[in-house]
Structures are given as C-alpha cells and as structure tokens.
CSV table of C-alpha atoms in Angstrom, one decimal:
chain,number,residue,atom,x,y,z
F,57,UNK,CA,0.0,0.0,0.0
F,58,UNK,CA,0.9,3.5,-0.7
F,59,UNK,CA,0.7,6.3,1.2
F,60,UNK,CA,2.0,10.0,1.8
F,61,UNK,CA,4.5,10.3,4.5
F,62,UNK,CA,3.8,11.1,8.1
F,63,UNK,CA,6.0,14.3,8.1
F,64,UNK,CA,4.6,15.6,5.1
F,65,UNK,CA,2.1,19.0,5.3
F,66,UNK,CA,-0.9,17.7,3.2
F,67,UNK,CA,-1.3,20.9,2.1
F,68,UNK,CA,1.5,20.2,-0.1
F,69,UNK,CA,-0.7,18.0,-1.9
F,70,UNK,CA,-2.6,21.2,-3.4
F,71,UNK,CA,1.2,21.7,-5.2
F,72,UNK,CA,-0.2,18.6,-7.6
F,73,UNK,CA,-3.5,19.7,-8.5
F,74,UNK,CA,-5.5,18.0,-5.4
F,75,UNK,CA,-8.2,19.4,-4.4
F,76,UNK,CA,-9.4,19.6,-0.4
F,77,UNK,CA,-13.0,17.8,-0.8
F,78,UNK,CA,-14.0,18.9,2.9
F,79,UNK,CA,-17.2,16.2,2.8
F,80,UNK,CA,-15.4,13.3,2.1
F,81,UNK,CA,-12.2,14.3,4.3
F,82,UNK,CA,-9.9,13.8,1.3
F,83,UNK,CA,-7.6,15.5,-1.3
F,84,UNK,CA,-8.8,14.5,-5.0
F,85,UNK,CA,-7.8,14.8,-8.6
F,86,UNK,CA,-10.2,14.1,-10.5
F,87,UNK,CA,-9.2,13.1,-13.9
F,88,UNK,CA,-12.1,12.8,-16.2
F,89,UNK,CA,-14.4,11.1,-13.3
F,90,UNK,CA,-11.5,8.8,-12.4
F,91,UNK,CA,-10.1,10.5,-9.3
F,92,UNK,CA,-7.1,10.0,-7.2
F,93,UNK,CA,-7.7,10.4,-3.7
F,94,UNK,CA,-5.5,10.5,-0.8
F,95,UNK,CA,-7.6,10.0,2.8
F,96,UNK,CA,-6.9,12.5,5.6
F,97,UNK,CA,-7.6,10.3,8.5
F,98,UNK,CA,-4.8,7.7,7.0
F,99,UNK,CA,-2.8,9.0,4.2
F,100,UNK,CA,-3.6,6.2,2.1
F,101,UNK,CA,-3.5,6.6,-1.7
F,102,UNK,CA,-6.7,5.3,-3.9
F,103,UNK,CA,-6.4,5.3,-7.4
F,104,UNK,CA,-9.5,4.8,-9.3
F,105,UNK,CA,-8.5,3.7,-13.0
F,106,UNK,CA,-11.0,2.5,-15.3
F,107,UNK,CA,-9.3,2.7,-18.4
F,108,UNK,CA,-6.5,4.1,-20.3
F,109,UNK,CA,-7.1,7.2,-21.1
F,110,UNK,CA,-6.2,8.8,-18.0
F,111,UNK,CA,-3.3,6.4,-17.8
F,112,UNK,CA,-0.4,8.8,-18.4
F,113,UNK,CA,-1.9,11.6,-16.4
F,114,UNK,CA,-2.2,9.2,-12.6
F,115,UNK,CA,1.3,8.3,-13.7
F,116,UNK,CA,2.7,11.2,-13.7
F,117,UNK,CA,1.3,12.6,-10.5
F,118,UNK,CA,2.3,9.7,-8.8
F,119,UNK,CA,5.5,9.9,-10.1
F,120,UNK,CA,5.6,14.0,-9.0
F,121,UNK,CA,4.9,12.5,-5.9
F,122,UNK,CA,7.1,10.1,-5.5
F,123,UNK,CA,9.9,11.8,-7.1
F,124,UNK,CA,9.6,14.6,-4.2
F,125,UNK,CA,9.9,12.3,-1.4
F,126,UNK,CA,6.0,12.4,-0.1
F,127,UNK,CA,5.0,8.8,-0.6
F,128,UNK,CA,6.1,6.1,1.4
F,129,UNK,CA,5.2,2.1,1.3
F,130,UNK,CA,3.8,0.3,3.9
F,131,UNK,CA,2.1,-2.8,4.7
F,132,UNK,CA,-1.3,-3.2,4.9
C-alpha cells in the first residue's frame, strides 16, 4: 500500500493539483471522473482507473509524488 508520509504538510498535496474535498475528508484529482484520492484520516492513496485514457496523467502525478519524497510504502 501507498501512502504520503507522516512528516509531510498535506497541504503540499494542493502543489499537484489535489483538491481539499471537505465532505469526504480527502484530497482529489479528479481526472475525467477517475479520481485519485488521498484520505486525511490515513494518508492512504486510492487510485481509481477504469481505463487508459487517463493512464499517463495518474502516472505522472504519482511519479511527481514520489519523485519529491511524499509517498512512502507500507504494509497493509
């Protein structure tokens, strides 16, 4: 499982393109109604892909992510 590091400001999320979605408690891109979420309460990372058309985009904000030191693995 992925998930953003302990240390890290979730505002830094709104760097990427996340949005704060205050109802659901999470930060969301949403990339042509596939979002990728990341859940306050446990920093966990959903990505939500139903095809390949937004592919390339999840990709490449993962990678951002990763890339900048704010995602970390962990066992479930």
């Amino acid at each position: 499982m992925l998930k953003i590091k302990d240390s890290v400001d979730l505002k830094e999320l709104e760097k990427f393109g996340f949005v704060y979605n205050d109802d659901l408690g999470q930060y969301i891109v949403n990339i042509i109604n596939e979002p990728l979420t990341i859940n306050c309460w446990n920093r966990k990372i959903n990505i939500i892909d139903y095809g390949i058309l937004t592919e390339n985009i999840l990709v490449e904000i993962m990678y951002d992510l990763i890339k900048d030191g704010l995602v970390e693995k962990v066992e479930k």
